[in-house]
XYZ file of C-alpha atoms in Angstrom:
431
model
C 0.000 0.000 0.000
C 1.680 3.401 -0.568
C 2.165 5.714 1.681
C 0.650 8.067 0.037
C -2.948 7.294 -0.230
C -4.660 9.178 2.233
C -3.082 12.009 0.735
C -4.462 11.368 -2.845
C -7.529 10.645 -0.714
C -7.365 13.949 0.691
C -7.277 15.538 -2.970
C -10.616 14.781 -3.740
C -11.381 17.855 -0.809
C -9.784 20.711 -2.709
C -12.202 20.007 -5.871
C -14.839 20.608 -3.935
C -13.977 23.226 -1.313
C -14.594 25.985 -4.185
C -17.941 25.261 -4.410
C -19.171 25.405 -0.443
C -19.122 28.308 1.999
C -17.513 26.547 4.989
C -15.463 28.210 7.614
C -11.996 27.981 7.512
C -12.208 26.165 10.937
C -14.288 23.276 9.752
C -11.587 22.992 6.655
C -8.829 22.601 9.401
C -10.359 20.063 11.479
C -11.414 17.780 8.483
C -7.375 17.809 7.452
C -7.286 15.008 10.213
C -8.172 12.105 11.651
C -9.220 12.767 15.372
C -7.845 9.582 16.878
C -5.534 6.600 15.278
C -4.513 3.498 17.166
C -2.207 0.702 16.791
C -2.307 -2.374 18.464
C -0.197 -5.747 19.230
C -2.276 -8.577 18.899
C -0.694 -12.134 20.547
C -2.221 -15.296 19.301
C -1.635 -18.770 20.540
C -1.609 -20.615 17.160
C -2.904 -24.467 16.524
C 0.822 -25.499 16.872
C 1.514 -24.290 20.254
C 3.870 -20.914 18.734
C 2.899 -17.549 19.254
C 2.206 -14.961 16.810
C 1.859 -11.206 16.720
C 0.153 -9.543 14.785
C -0.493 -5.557 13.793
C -4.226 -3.614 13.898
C -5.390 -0.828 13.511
C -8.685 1.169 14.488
C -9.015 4.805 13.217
C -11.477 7.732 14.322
C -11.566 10.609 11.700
C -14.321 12.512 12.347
C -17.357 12.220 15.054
C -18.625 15.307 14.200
C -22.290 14.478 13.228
C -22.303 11.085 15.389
C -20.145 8.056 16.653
C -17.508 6.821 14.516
C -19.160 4.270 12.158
C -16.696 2.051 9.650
C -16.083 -1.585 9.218
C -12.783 -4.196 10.460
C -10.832 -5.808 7.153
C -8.431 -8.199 7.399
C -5.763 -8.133 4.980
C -2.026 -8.609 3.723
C -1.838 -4.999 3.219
C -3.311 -3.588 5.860
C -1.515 -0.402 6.986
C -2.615 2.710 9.268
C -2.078 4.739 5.970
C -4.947 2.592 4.571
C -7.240 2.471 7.537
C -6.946 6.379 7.695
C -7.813 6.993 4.096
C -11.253 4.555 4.296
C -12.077 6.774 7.938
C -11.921 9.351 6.182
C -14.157 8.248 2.987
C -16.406 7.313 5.243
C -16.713 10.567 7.556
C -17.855 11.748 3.872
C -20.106 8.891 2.772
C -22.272 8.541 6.128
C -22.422 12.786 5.601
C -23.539 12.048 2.348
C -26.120 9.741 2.865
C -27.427 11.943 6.175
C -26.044 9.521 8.502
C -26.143 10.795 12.240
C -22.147 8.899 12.067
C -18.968 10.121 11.812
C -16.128 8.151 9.918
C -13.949 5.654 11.297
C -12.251 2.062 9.857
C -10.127 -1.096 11.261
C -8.091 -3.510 9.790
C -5.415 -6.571 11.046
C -2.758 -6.873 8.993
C -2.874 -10.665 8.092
C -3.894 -12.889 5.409
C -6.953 -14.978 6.707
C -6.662 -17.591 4.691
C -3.910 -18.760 6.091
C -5.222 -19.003 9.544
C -7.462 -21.887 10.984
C -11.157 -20.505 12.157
C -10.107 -21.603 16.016
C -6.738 -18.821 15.248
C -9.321 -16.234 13.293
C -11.128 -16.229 16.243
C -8.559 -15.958 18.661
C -7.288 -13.204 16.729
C -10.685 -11.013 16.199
C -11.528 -11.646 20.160
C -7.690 -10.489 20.560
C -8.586 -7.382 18.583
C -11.376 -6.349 21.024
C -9.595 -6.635 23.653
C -7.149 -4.683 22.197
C -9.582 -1.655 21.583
C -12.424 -2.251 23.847
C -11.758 1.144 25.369
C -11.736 3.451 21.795
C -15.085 1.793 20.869
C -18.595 1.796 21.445
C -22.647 1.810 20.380
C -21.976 5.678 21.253
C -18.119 5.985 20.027
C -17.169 4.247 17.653
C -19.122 1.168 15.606
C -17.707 -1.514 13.710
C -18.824 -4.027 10.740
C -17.485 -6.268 7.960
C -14.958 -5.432 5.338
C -12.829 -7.026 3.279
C -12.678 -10.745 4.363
C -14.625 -10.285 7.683
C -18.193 -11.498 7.877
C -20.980 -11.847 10.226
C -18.768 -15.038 12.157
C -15.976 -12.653 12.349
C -18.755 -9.695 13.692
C -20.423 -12.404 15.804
C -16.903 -12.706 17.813
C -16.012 -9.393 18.388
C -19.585 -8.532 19.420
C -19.638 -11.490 21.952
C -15.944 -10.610 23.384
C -17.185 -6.817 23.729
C -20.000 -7.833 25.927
C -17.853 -10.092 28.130
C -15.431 -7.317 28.812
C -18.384 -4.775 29.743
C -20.328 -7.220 31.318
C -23.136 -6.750 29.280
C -24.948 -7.631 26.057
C -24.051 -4.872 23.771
C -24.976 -5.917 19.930
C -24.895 -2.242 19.337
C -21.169 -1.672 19.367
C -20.678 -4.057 16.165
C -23.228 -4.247 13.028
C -23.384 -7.127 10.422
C -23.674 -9.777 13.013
C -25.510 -12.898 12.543
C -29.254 -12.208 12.909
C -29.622 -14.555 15.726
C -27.188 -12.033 17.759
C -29.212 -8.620 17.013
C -28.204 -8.413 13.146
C -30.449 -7.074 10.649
C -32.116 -8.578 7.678
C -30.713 -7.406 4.436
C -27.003 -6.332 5.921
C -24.907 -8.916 4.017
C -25.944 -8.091 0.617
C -26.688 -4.465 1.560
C -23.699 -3.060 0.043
C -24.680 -4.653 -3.651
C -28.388 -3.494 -3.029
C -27.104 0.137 -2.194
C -24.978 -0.009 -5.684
C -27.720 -1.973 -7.676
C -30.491 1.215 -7.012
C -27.494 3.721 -7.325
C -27.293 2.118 -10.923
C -31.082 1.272 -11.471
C -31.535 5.240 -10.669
C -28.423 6.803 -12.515
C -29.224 4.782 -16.321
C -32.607 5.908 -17.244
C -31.158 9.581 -17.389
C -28.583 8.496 -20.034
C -31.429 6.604 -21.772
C -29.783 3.692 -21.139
C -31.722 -0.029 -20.839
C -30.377 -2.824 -18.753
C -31.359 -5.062 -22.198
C -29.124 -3.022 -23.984
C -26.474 -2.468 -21.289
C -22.962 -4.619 -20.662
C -21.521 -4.913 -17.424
C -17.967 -6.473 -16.358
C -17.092 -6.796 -12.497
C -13.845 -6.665 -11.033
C -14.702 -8.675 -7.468
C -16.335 -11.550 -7.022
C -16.429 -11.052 -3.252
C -19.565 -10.384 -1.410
C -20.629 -7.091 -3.271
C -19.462 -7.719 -6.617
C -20.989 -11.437 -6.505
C -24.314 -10.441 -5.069
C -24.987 -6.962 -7.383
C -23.937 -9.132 -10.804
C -26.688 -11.202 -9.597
C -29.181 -8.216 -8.942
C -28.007 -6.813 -12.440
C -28.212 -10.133 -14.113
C -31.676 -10.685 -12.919
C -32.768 -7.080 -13.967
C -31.944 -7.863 -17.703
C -28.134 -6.624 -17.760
C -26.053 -8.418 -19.666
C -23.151 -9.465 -16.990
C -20.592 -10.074 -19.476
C -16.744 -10.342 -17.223
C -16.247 -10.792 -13.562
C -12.975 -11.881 -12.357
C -11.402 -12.465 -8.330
C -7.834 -12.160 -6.970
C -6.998 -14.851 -9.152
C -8.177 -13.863 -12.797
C -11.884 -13.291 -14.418
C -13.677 -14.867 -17.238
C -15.648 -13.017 -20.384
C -18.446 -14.078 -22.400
C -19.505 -12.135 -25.210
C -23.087 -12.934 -24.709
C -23.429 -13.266 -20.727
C -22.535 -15.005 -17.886
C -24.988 -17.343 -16.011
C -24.356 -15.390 -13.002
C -26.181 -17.921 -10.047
C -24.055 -21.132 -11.629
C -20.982 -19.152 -11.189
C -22.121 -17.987 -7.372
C -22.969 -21.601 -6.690
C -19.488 -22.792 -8.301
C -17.620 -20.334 -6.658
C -19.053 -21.200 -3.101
C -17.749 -24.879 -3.337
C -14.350 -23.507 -3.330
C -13.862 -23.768 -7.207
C -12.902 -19.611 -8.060
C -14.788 -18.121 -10.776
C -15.408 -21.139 -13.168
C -18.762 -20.482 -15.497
C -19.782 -24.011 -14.464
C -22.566 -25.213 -12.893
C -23.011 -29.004 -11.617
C -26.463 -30.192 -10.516
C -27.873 -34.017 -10.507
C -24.765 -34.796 -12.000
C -25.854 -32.663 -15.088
C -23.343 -29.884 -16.244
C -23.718 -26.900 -18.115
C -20.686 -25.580 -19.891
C -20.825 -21.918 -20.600
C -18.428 -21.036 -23.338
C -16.287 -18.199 -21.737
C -12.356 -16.652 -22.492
C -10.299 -16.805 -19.613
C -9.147 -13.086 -18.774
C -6.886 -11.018 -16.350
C -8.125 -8.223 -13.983
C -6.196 -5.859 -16.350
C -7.852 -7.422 -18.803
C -11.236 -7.225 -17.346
C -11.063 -3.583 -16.284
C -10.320 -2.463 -20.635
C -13.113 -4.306 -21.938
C -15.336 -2.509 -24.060
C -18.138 -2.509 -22.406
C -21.057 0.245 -21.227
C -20.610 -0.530 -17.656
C -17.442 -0.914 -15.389
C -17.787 -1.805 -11.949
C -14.537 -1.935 -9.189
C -16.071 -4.220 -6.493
C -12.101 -5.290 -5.353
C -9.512 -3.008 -3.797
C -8.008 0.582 -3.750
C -6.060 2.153 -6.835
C -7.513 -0.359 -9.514
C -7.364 2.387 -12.145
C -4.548 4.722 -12.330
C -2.096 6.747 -14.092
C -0.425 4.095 -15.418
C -3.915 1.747 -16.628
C -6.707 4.651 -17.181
C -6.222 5.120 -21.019
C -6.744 0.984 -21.643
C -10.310 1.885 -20.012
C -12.593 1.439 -22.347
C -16.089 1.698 -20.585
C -18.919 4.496 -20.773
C -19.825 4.549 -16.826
C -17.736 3.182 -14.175
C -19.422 2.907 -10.480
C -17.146 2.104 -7.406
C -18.233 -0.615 -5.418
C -14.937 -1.020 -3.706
C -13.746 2.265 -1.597
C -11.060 4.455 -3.767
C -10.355 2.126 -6.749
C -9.483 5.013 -8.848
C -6.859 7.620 -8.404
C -7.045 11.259 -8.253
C -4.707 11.220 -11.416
C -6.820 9.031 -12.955
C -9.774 10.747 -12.249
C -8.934 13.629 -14.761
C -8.090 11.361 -17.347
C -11.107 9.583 -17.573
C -12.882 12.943 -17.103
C -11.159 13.955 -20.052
C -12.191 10.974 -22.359
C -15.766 12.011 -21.001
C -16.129 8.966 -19.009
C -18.640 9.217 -15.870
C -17.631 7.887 -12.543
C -20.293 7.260 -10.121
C -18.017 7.573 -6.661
C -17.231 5.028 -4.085
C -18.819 7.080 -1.032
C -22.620 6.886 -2.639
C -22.524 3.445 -5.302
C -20.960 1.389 -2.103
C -22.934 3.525 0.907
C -25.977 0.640 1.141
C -23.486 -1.081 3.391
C -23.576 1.617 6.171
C -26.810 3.155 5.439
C -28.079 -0.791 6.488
C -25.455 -1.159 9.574
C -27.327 2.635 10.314
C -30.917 0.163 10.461
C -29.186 -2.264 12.061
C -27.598 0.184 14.949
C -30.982 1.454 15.207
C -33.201 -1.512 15.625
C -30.182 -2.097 18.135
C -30.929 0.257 20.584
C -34.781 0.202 19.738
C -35.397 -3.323 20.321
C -37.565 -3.683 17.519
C -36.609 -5.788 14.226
C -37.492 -4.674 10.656
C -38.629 -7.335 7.895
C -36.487 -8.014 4.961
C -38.964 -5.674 2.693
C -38.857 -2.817 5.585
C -34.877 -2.687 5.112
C -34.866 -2.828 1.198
C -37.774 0.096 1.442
C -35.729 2.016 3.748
C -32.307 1.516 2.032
C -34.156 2.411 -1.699
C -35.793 5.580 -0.474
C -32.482 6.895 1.026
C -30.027 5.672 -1.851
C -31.951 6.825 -4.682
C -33.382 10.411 -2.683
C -29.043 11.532 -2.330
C -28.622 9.681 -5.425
C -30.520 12.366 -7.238
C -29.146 15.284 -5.389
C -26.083 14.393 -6.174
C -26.798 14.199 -9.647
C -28.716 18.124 -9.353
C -25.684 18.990 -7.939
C -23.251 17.750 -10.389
C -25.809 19.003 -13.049
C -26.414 22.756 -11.563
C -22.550 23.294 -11.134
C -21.502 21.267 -14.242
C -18.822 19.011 -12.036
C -18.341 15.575 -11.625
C -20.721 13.513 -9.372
C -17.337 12.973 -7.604
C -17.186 16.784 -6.549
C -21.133 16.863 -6.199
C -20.492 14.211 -3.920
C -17.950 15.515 -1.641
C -19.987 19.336 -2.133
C -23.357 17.527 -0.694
C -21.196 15.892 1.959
C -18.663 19.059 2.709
C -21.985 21.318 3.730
C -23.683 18.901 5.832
C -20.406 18.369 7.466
C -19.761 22.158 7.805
C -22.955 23.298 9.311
C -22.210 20.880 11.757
C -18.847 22.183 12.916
C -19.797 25.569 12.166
C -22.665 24.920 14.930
C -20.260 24.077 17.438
C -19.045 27.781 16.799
C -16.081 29.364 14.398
C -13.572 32.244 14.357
C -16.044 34.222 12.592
C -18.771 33.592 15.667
C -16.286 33.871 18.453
C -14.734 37.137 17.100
C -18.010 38.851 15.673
C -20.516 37.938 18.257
C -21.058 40.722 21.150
C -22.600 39.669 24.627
C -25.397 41.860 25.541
């Protein structure tokens, strides 16, 4: 990961600062993150040895509410990394009218390699690690990248031991017998799939008509190529960490999902009654994936997917970012200048927190929403910013990145501002 990520991440701020009347205060206290910490984690492995490893939980802004940003395991897990996605997410919860502030986590480590007797050790080590920086009115947690509702499950349960109380509050995305919600683990893919369903009609463009390739096969990326598949795009690439495949004429989407889940990686085969269905398909890279020519390009994987040295191979019309920052700042203004639209990670991928927001709330309310209740909920609030975002970008003539960060930049401003500025403290006159 390179070091300098949160400070292309920071970049995407000065676009937008020219269009919002914010005080110079607020600008200074959104440079950085309010609280960072690092922690040692021992774990007693299966072979008797003990292993440390390195997390991280970050607190950039609680401004408009308690921190609110999930735990990702990973090989390339860094504080640099952790900071930047805090500090996308102080901006997508503000964007979406979240009452959160931004925060992340991550343990550097590669999960596969662990047993699930070591993964737990090590996400119940991680709590107790950081028991005292979090909290259903500090800081909340949730899946990432290769945590799940097991992992949230753990860290939930290990919370409430150390406070000696049942707190399903503090973590969101846990398994529904535990206090989750309906709808949370494909939440993020809904969020994207209306983002998308609400975006197309004002290019005049039909999912019939419309070809989609997916970098990520992971949760999001696996569940929206189903939603798109089943809405009548034609799914034509998807790919994991270990190469995609392409089909001209569409993927079968749910034999893929069902292939996939046995263990097999992204194979366009499909065994039932001992009755298989070969799809004819080209076996492709992720580079390879990312320059098809195709009308829509979605990054459901990892940061800095597109950049200076990929963005002229892109060949799409739309790209929408599933995955938090998978394109560059530098990149940004070259596919701005080939007149490609990018639909910006902090509203296509903010169903994820917008549900762990319904789940936090049916938390503390001790009442549980049906399935159809969530996906109501999570529609009306996805495709109501979706729209003023678009006004914005429209109105100003800027790209729904900027409109994004404007939308987000004044609803965090009048927040800060109404803790009092310069301009208050120095104007103001007591009577």
């Amino acid at each position: 990961m390179s070091d300098s990520l949160f400070s292309d991440a920071s970049k995407r701020l000065q676009a937008a600062l020219k269009y919002v009347s914010i005080s110079d205060d607020a600008i200074e206290h959104l440079k950085y993150p309010k609280s960072s910490l690092s922690v040692s984690i021992p774990v007693r492995m299966d072979d008797g040895s003990l292993k440390v490893f390195q997390g991280y939980r970050v607190r950039y802004d609680d401004t408009r509410g308690p921190a609110k940003g999930g735990v990702r395991y990973h090989p390339n897990v860094s504080l640099d990394e952790v900071q930047s996605l805090a500090f996308w997410m102080t901006f997508k919860c503000a964007a979406l009218n979240l009452p959160f502030g931004g925060g992340k986590g991550g343990i550097t480590v590669d999960p596969k390699a662990l047993s699930k007797l070591e993964l737990e050790r090590l996400s119940r080590g991680y709590i107790d690690a950081i028991a005292d920086f979090i909290g259903p009115d500090v800081d909340i947690l949730a899946p990432d990248v290769y945590t799940n509702a097991m992992i949230m499950g753990w860290m939930m349960d290990q919370y409430s031991i150390i406070r000696r109380q049942i707190s399903p509050a503090v973590v969101t995305g846990k398994p529904i017998t535990m206090g989750g919600s309906l709808g949370r683990d494909g939440a993020t893919a809904t969020g994207a799939f209306f983002v998308i369903e609400s975006i197309m009609p004002k290019f005049e463009q039909v999912p019939q008509e419309t070809t989609v390739a997916i970098q990520g096969f992971g949760n999001a990326g696996a569940v929206l190529a189903e939603l798109l598949a089943k809405a009548g795009y034609k799914v034509v690439a998807i790919s994991d960490s270990q190469g995609g495949i392409y089909a001209k004429n569409g993927l079968d989407i749910p034999s893929i999902r069902h292939y996939k889940a046995a263990g097999n990686g992204v194979k366009a085969v499909y065994c039932r009654n001992s009755v298989c269905n070969i799809v004819e398909h080209e076996v492709i890279t992720n580079q390879e994936l990312l320059a098809l020519d195709v009308d829509i390009l979605i990054p459901a994987a990892l940061e800095n997917q597109i950049t200076e040295e990929n963005v002229n191979t892109i060949n799409a019309k739309y790209i929408f970012e599933a995955a938090n920052g998978p394109v560059t700042s530098a990149a940004d203004r070259v596919l701005e200048a080939k007149g490609i639209y990018v639909f910006p990670d902090i509203l296509v991928n903010a169903g994820g927190v917008t549900v762990s927001y319904f789940e936090w709330v049916q938390n503390r309310s001790g009442l549980y929403w049906t399935l159809e209740e969530v996906n109501q909920r999570l529609k009306q609030k996805i495709v109501e910013e979706s729209n003023r975002i678009w006004s914005i970008s429209q109105e100003l003539a800027v790209p729904m990145r900027t409109a994004a960060y404007i939308h987000a930049l004044n609803r965090l401003g009048e927040a800060l501002n109404a803790k009092g500025t310069r301009d208050y403290y120095i104007n103001s006159r007591v009577s």
